[in-house]
CSV table of C-alpha atoms in Angstrom, one decimal:
chain,number,residue,atom,x,y,z
A,1270,UNK,CA,10.7,70.2,69.3
A,1271,UNK,CA,14.4,70.4,70.0
A,1272,UNK,CA,14.7,67.5,72.5
A,1273,UNK,CA,12.7,64.5,73.6
A,1274,UNK,CA,11.2,65.0,77.0
A,1275,UNK,CA,9.5,62.5,79.5
A,1276,UNK,CA,6.1,63.8,78.4
A,1277,UNK,CA,6.7,62.6,74.9
A,1278,UNK,CA,6.4,59.0,76.1
A,1279,UNK,CA,3.6,59.4,78.6
A,1280,UNK,CA,0.5,59.4,76.5
A,1281,UNK,CA,-1.5,62.5,75.8
A,1282,UNK,CA,-0.8,65.5,73.6
A,1283,UNK,CA,3.0,65.5,73.6
A,1284,UNK,CA,3.2,61.8,72.7
A,1285,UNK,CA,0.6,62.2,70.0
A,1286,UNK,CA,2.7,65.1,68.6
A,1287,UNK,CA,5.9,63.0,68.6
A,1288,UNK,CA,4.1,60.1,66.9
A,1289,UNK,CA,2.5,62.3,64.2
A,1290,UNK,CA,5.5,64.5,63.5
A,1291,UNK,CA,8.3,61.9,63.6
A,1292,UNK,CA,7.0,58.3,63.5
A,1293,UNK,CA,4.0,58.4,61.2
A,1294,UNK,CA,6.0,60.7,58.9
A,1295,UNK,CA,8.2,57.8,57.9
A,1296,UNK,CA,6.2,54.6,58.9
A,1297,UNK,CA,2.7,53.3,58.5
A,1298,UNK,CA,2.1,53.9,54.8
A,1299,UNK,CA,1.2,50.3,54.1
A,1300,UNK,CA,-2.2,48.7,53.4
A,1301,UNK,CA,-2.6,46.6,56.5
A,1302,UNK,CA,-6.1,45.6,57.6
A,1303,UNK,CA,-5.7,47.8,60.7
A,1304,UNK,CA,-2.6,49.9,60.0
A,1305,UNK,CA,-0.1,51.8,62.1
A,1306,UNK,CA,-1.7,55.2,61.3
A,1307,UNK,CA,-5.0,54.0,62.8
A,1308,UNK,CA,-3.2,54.1,66.2
A,1309,UNK,CA,-5.3,51.4,67.7
A,1310,UNK,CA,-4.0,49.2,70.5
A,1311,UNK,CA,-2.8,46.6,68.0
A,1312,UNK,CA,-2.4,46.3,64.2
A,1313,UNK,CA,-3.8,43.6,62.0
A,1314,UNK,CA,-1.9,42.1,59.0
A,1315,UNK,CA,-3.6,39.4,56.9
A,1316,UNK,CA,-5.9,38.5,59.8
A,1317,UNK,CA,-3.2,38.3,62.4
A,1318,UNK,CA,-3.3,40.7,65.3
A,1319,UNK,CA,0.1,42.1,66.3
A,1320,UNK,CA,1.4,44.4,69.0
A,1321,UNK,CA,4.6,45.3,70.9
A,1322,UNK,CA,5.4,47.2,74.1
A,1323,UNK,CA,8.5,48.3,76.0
A,1324,UNK,CA,8.3,48.5,79.8
A,1325,UNK,CA,10.5,50.9,81.8
A,1326,UNK,CA,8.5,51.1,85.1
A,1327,UNK,CA,10.2,52.4,88.2
A,1328,UNK,CA,10.4,50.8,90.7
A,1329,UNK,CA,10.4,47.4,89.0
A,1330,UNK,CA,8.6,45.9,92.0
A,1331,UNK,CA,5.5,47.7,93.2
A,1332,UNK,CA,2.4,47.0,95.3
A,1333,UNK,CA,0.4,44.4,93.3
A,1334,UNK,CA,3.0,43.4,90.7
A,1335,UNK,CA,6.3,43.9,89.0
A,1336,UNK,CA,7.7,44.7,85.6
A,1337,UNK,CA,7.3,41.1,84.4
A,1338,UNK,CA,3.6,40.9,85.3
A,1339,UNK,CA,3.1,44.3,83.8
A,1340,UNK,CA,4.8,43.4,80.5
A,1341,UNK,CA,2.8,40.3,79.8
A,1342,UNK,CA,-0.5,41.6,81.0
A,1343,UNK,CA,-0.1,44.9,79.1
A,1344,UNK,CA,0.6,43.2,75.8
A,1345,UNK,CA,-2.1,40.7,76.2
A,1346,UNK,CA,-4.6,43.5,76.9
A,1347,UNK,CA,-3.6,45.3,73.7
A,1348,UNK,CA,-4.4,42.2,71.7
A,1349,UNK,CA,-7.7,41.7,73.6
A,1350,UNK,CA,-8.8,45.3,72.9
A,1351,UNK,CA,-9.3,44.5,69.2
A,1352,UNK,CA,-11.5,41.5,70.0
A,1353,UNK,CA,-8.7,39.0,69.6
A,1354,UNK,CA,-7.0,36.3,71.7
A,1355,UNK,CA,-3.2,36.1,72.1
A,1356,UNK,CA,-1.6,33.0,70.6
A,1357,UNK,CA,2.2,33.6,71.2
A,1358,UNK,CA,4.5,36.1,72.8
A,1359,UNK,CA,8.1,37.2,72.5
A,1360,UNK,CA,10.1,38.9,75.2
A,1361,UNK,CA,13.4,40.9,74.9
A,1362,UNK,CA,15.2,42.1,78.0
A,1363,UNK,CA,18.0,44.6,78.6
A,1364,UNK,CA,19.5,44.2,82.0
A,1365,UNK,CA,21.8,46.5,83.9
A,1366,UNK,CA,25.1,45.0,85.0
A,1367,UNK,CA,24.8,44.1,88.7
A,1368,UNK,CA,21.1,43.6,88.8
A,1369,UNK,CA,20.4,40.9,91.4
A,1370,UNK,CA,19.9,37.5,89.9
A,1371,UNK,CA,17.2,36.5,92.4
A,1372,UNK,CA,15.2,39.6,91.4
A,1373,UNK,CA,15.6,38.7,87.8
A,1374,UNK,CA,14.2,35.2,88.4
A,1375,UNK,CA,11.3,36.7,90.3
A,1376,UNK,CA,10.4,38.8,87.3
A,1377,UNK,CA,10.7,35.8,85.0
A,1378,UNK,CA,8.4,33.8,87.3
A,1379,UNK,CA,5.8,36.6,87.2
A,1380,UNK,CA,5.9,36.6,83.5
A,1381,UNK,CA,5.4,32.9,83.3
A,1382,UNK,CA,2.5,33.0,85.8
A,1383,UNK,CA,0.6,35.7,83.9
A,1384,UNK,CA,1.2,34.0,80.6
A,1385,UNK,CA,-0.3,30.8,82.0
A,1386,UNK,CA,-3.3,32.7,83.2
A,1387,UNK,CA,-3.8,34.4,79.8
A,1388,UNK,CA,-3.3,31.1,78.0
A,1389,UNK,CA,-0.4,32.3,75.9
A,1390,UNK,CA,3.1,30.9,75.6
A,1391,UNK,CA,6.3,33.0,75.5
A,1392,UNK,CA,8.1,31.3,72.6
A,1393,UNK,CA,11.1,33.5,71.7
A,1394,UNK,CA,13.0,36.5,72.8
A,1395,UNK,CA,16.4,38.1,73.3
A,1396,UNK,CA,18.6,39.1,76.3
A,1397,UNK,CA,21.2,41.8,76.6
A,1398,UNK,CA,23.3,43.1,79.6
A,1399,UNK,CA,24.6,46.6,79.5
A,1400,UNK,CA,27.2,48.3,81.7
A,1401,UNK,CA,26.2,49.7,85.1
A,1402,UNK,CA,24.4,53.0,84.6
A,1403,UNK,CA,23.5,52.2,80.9
A,1404,UNK,CA,19.9,51.8,82.0
A,1405,UNK,CA,18.3,51.6,85.4
A,1406,UNK,CA,17.7,48.0,86.5
A,1407,UNK,CA,15.9,46.3,83.6
A,1408,UNK,CA,13.8,47.1,80.5
A,1409,UNK,CA,11.4,44.4,79.2
A,1410,UNK,CA,9.9,44.5,75.7
A,1411,UNK,CA,7.1,42.1,74.9
A,1412,UNK,CA,5.4,41.4,71.6
A,1413,UNK,CA,2.4,39.2,70.8
A,1414,UNK,CA,0.4,37.7,68.0
A,1415,UNK,CA,-3.3,37.1,68.2
A,1416,UNK,CA,-6.2,35.7,66.3
A,1417,UNK,CA,-9.8,36.7,66.2
A,1418,UNK,CA,-11.9,35.6,69.2
A,1419,UNK,CA,-14.4,33.0,68.4
A,1420,UNK,CA,-17.0,35.2,69.9
A,1421,UNK,CA,-16.2,38.4,68.0
A,1422,UNK,CA,-18.7,37.8,65.1
A,1423,UNK,CA,-21.5,37.6,67.7
A,1424,UNK,CA,-21.0,41.3,68.0
A,1425,UNK,CA,-22.6,41.8,64.6
A,1426,UNK,CA,-23.0,45.5,65.0
A,1427,UNK,CA,-19.3,45.8,64.0
A,1428,UNK,CA,-20.2,44.6,60.5
A,1429,UNK,CA,-23.2,46.9,60.4
A,1430,UNK,CA,-20.7,49.8,60.9
A,1431,UNK,CA,-18.5,48.5,58.1
A,1432,UNK,CA,-15.9,47.1,60.4
A,1433,UNK,CA,-14.4,43.8,61.4
A,1434,UNK,CA,-12.5,44.5,64.6
A,1435,UNK,CA,-13.1,46.5,67.8
A,1436,UNK,CA,-11.6,49.9,66.8
A,1437,UNK,CA,-11.5,53.3,68.4
A,1438,UNK,CA,-13.4,54.7,65.5
A,1439,UNK,CA,-16.5,52.5,65.7
A,1440,UNK,CA,-18.6,54.5,68.2
A,1441,UNK,CA,-22.0,56.1,67.4
A,1442,UNK,CA,-24.3,58.3,69.4
A,1443,UNK,CA,-26.4,56.2,71.8
A,1444,UNK,CA,-23.6,53.7,72.6
A,1445,UNK,CA,-22.9,53.2,76.3
A,1446,UNK,CA,-19.4,53.4,77.8
A,1447,UNK,CA,-18.5,50.7,80.3
A,1448,UNK,CA,-15.3,50.3,82.4
A,1449,UNK,CA,-14.5,47.1,84.3
A,1450,UNK,CA,-13.5,48.6,87.6
A,1451,UNK,CA,-11.8,51.3,89.7
A,1452,UNK,CA,-9.4,53.8,88.1
A,1453,UNK,CA,-6.0,55.3,88.9
A,1454,UNK,CA,-4.8,52.5,91.3
A,1455,UNK,CA,-1.8,51.6,89.2
A,1456,UNK,CA,-0.3,55.1,89.0
A,1457,UNK,CA,-0.9,55.8,92.6
A,1458,UNK,CA,0.7,52.5,93.7
A,1459,UNK,CA,3.8,53.3,91.6
A,1460,UNK,CA,4.3,56.9,92.8
A,1461,UNK,CA,3.6,55.8,96.4
A,1462,UNK,CA,6.3,53.2,96.3
A,1463,UNK,CA,8.7,55.4,94.3
A,1464,UNK,CA,8.4,58.5,96.5
A,1465,UNK,CA,7.6,56.8,99.8
A,1466,UNK,CA,4.2,58.4,100.4
A,1467,UNK,CA,2.9,55.4,102.3
A,1468,UNK,CA,-0.2,54.6,100.3
A,1469,UNK,CA,1.1,51.2,99.3
A,1470,UNK,CA,-0.6,49.6,102.3
A,1471,UNK,CA,-4.0,50.5,100.9
A,1472,UNK,CA,-3.5,51.1,97.2
A,1473,UNK,CA,-2.2,48.3,94.9
A,1474,UNK,CA,-1.8,48.2,91.2
A,1475,UNK,CA,-4.7,46.9,89.1
A,1476,UNK,CA,-2.3,45.2,86.6
A,1477,UNK,CA,-4.0,42.1,85.2
A,1478,UNK,CA,-4.5,40.2,81.9
A,1479,UNK,CA,-8.0,41.0,80.6
A,1480,UNK,CA,-8.4,38.6,77.6
A,1481,UNK,CA,-10.6,36.3,79.7
A,1482,UNK,CA,-12.8,39.2,80.8
A,1483,UNK,CA,-13.1,40.3,77.1
A,1484,UNK,CA,-14.1,36.8,76.1
A,1485,UNK,CA,-17.0,36.9,78.6
A,1486,UNK,CA,-18.1,40.3,77.4
A,1487,UNK,CA,-17.9,39.4,73.7
A,1488,UNK,CA,-20.2,36.4,74.3
A,1489,UNK,CA,-23.0,38.8,75.1
A,1490,UNK,CA,-22.7,40.7,71.8
A,1491,UNK,CA,-23.2,44.4,71.2
A,1492,UNK,CA,-19.6,45.5,71.7
A,1493,UNK,CA,-18.3,47.8,69.0
A,1494,UNK,CA,-15.1,49.3,70.5
A,1495,UNK,CA,-12.6,48.7,73.3
A,1496,UNK,CA,-9.6,50.5,74.6
A,1497,UNK,CA,-6.9,49.7,77.2
A,1498,UNK,CA,-6.8,52.8,79.4
A,1499,UNK,CA,-3.1,53.0,80.2
A,1500,UNK,CA,-1.0,56.1,79.9
A,1501,UNK,CA,-3.0,59.3,80.2
A,1502,UNK,CA,-5.8,57.4,82.0
A,1503,UNK,CA,-9.4,57.3,80.9
A,1504,UNK,CA,-9.2,61.0,80.0
A,1505,UNK,CA,-6.8,60.2,77.2
A,1506,UNK,CA,-8.5,57.0,76.1
A,1507,UNK,CA,-11.9,58.5,75.9
A,1508,UNK,CA,-10.7,61.5,73.9
A,1509,UNK,CA,-9.0,59.2,71.4
A,1510,UNK,CA,-12.1,57.2,70.9
A,1511,UNK,CA,-14.3,60.3,70.6
A,1512,UNK,CA,-11.9,62.0,68.1
A,1513,UNK,CA,-11.5,59.0,65.9
A,1514,UNK,CA,-15.2,58.2,65.9
A,1515,UNK,CA,-16.2,61.9,65.3
A,1516,UNK,CA,-18.6,61.9,68.3
A,1517,UNK,CA,-18.8,63.4,71.8
A,1518,UNK,CA,-18.9,61.4,75.0
A,1519,UNK,CA,-20.5,62.3,78.3
A,1520,UNK,CA,-19.4,60.6,81.5
A,1521,UNK,CA,-20.9,60.9,85.0
A,1522,UNK,CA,-18.6,61.5,87.9
A,1523,UNK,CA,-20.8,59.6,90.3
A,1524,UNK,CA,-20.6,56.5,88.3
A,1525,UNK,CA,-16.8,56.3,87.8
A,1526,UNK,CA,-15.5,53.7,90.2
A,1527,UNK,CA,-12.5,54.8,92.3
A,1528,UNK,CA,-11.2,53.3,95.6
A,1529,UNK,CA,-11.4,55.7,98.5
A,1530,UNK,CA,-7.7,55.4,99.3
A,1531,UNK,CA,-6.8,56.2,95.7
A,1532,UNK,CA,-9.1,59.2,95.6
A,1533,UNK,CA,-7.6,60.5,98.9
A,1534,UNK,CA,-4.1,60.1,97.5
A,1535,UNK,CA,-5.1,62.0,94.3
A,1536,UNK,CA,-6.6,64.8,96.4
A,1537,UNK,CA,-3.5,65.0,98.6
A,1538,UNK,CA,-1.1,65.1,95.6
A,1539,UNK,CA,-3.3,67.4,93.5
A,1540,UNK,CA,-3.7,64.8,90.8
A,1541,UNK,CA,-6.8,64.2,88.5
A,1542,UNK,CA,-7.6,60.5,88.7
A,1543,UNK,CA,-9.0,60.6,85.2
A,1544,UNK,CA,-5.5,61.3,83.8
A,1545,UNK,CA,-3.6,58.6,85.8
A,1546,UNK,CA,-2.6,55.4,84.0
A,1547,UNK,CA,-4.2,52.0,84.6
A,1548,UNK,CA,-3.0,48.6,83.8
A,1549,UNK,CA,-6.1,46.4,84.2
A,1550,UNK,CA,-8.9,48.6,82.9
A,1551,UNK,CA,-10.7,48.3,79.6
A,1552,UNK,CA,-13.2,50.9,78.2
A,1553,UNK,CA,-15.9,49.3,76.1
A,1554,UNK,CA,-18.3,50.9,73.7
A,1555,UNK,CA,-21.5,48.9,73.7
A,1556,UNK,CA,-24.8,49.4,71.9
A,1557,UNK,CA,-27.5,50.6,74.2
A,1558,UNK,CA,-29.7,47.5,73.9
A,1559,UNK,CA,-26.9,45.2,75.1
A,1560,UNK,CA,-25.2,47.4,77.7
A,1561,UNK,CA,-26.9,45.9,80.8
A,1562,UNK,CA,-26.2,42.3,79.6
A,1563,UNK,CA,-22.5,43.1,79.0
A,1564,UNK,CA,-22.2,44.8,82.4
A,1565,UNK,CA,-23.6,41.7,84.1
A,1566,UNK,CA,-21.2,39.4,82.2
A,1567,UNK,CA,-18.2,41.5,83.2
A,1568,UNK,CA,-19.2,41.7,86.8
A,1569,UNK,CA,-19.2,37.9,87.0
A,1570,UNK,CA,-15.5,38.0,86.1
A,1571,UNK,CA,-12.9,38.5,88.9
A,1572,UNK,CA,-11.4,41.5,87.1
A,1573,UNK,CA,-14.8,43.1,86.5
A,1574,UNK,CA,-16.7,43.0,89.9
A,1575,UNK,CA,-16.7,46.8,90.2
A,1576,UNK,CA,-17.7,47.4,86.5
A,1577,UNK,CA,-20.0,50.3,85.8
A,1578,UNK,CA,-21.7,52.0,82.9
A,1579,UNK,CA,-20.0,55.4,83.2
A,1580,UNK,CA,-21.3,57.3,80.2
A,1581,UNK,CA,-22.7,57.4,76.7
A,1582,UNK,CA,-21.8,58.6,73.2
A,1583,UNK,CA,-23.5,61.7,72.0
A,1584,UNK,CA,-23.6,64.0,69.0
A,1585,UNK,CA,-20.9,66.6,68.7
A,1586,UNK,CA,-17.4,66.5,70.0
A,1587,UNK,CA,-15.3,66.6,73.2
A,1588,UNK,CA,-15.5,64.4,76.3
A,1589,UNK,CA,-17.7,66.1,78.9
A,1590,UNK,CA,-18.1,65.1,82.6
A,1591,UNK,CA,-21.3,65.8,84.6
A,1592,UNK,CA,-19.9,66.4,88.0
A,1593,UNK,CA,-21.3,65.3,91.4
A,1594,UNK,CA,-22.7,68.8,92.0
A,1595,UNK,CA,-24.5,68.9,88.7
A,1596,UNK,CA,-22.1,71.0,86.7
A,1597,UNK,CA,-20.3,70.0,83.5
A,1598,UNK,CA,-16.7,70.3,82.5
A,1599,UNK,CA,-14.7,69.3,79.4
A,1600,UNK,CA,-12.2,66.5,80.0
A,1601,UNK,CA,-9.3,67.5,77.8
A,1602,UNK,CA,-6.5,65.3,76.5
A,1603,UNK,CA,-3.8,65.5,79.1
A,1604,UNK,CA,-0.3,66.8,78.1
A,1605,UNK,CA,1.1,63.5,79.4
A,1606,UNK,CA,0.6,61.1,82.3
A,1607,UNK,CA,1.2,63.1,85.5
A,1608,UNK,CA,3.2,60.2,86.9
A,1609,UNK,CA,6.1,59.2,84.6
A,1610,UNK,CA,7.6,55.7,84.3
A,1611,UNK,CA,4.5,53.8,85.3
A,1612,UNK,CA,4.8,51.2,82.5
């Protein structure tokens, strides 16, 4: 690797290579409860859940949200994916000289609104302004601390699998895979706005804080794993979970929720919706006996009304999809997200 390319920051194989060959080579050798080298959505140090994200989405305003809403929701979701609740956030911003002040305030208002919805306070941060052309518009970095959800221990199967948190590596054959709603909306909303394709009237981003939905799911018990399906879409997320758990996963195309307009856009652009990033979708691994109860609980939440059981964990390896026509195909790890700069 002679130069860093866009694909190295887009999820998938290239990003995994960058992290393994450069970042983990020098970082992540500590003894944290959930360490960096586990590559879960958050780390855990002395019982405190911690995560951080930088957001470079273009355009910064898009159908369904903006970079501020995305920043807070995305970081909250990484905390929630471990079975934790966010307790405080920090935000650092780098702003391009000349960026309109009214747009900056709109971003700040979005951040405040999502933080209130998630029940978390933004308590510290930093602000820098760089010369025109130094960046494009604005970059927002958010970090969060979280603590264990009061409902997490109700999911006693985690302890039975020698764990304490919801980790990618906790799946076992027989577990069901649940997603809380339609896929690929965020990526299609971004590319439509950016390139002027005209889908933005019918496709809006799914960006949303999911900690409240996760609380409702955890109350039912039976959850052993969760993953925020962002860059690389559900194809990347499912492959990560399967590889770390040493299992296979089979999913059923007919059960995967996708909006008609989003599917039409994917077909027109030649994109696989399984590989397109989401910003309000959580994949859950749930023991078979509790899957229907968890599904019902999620569907009662406003961000889970289209939730479905889309597959199950099997012996072996690979993620396999049973297609609508009865065939099967391997869902490989994407090289990167086919739509860059979506988060």
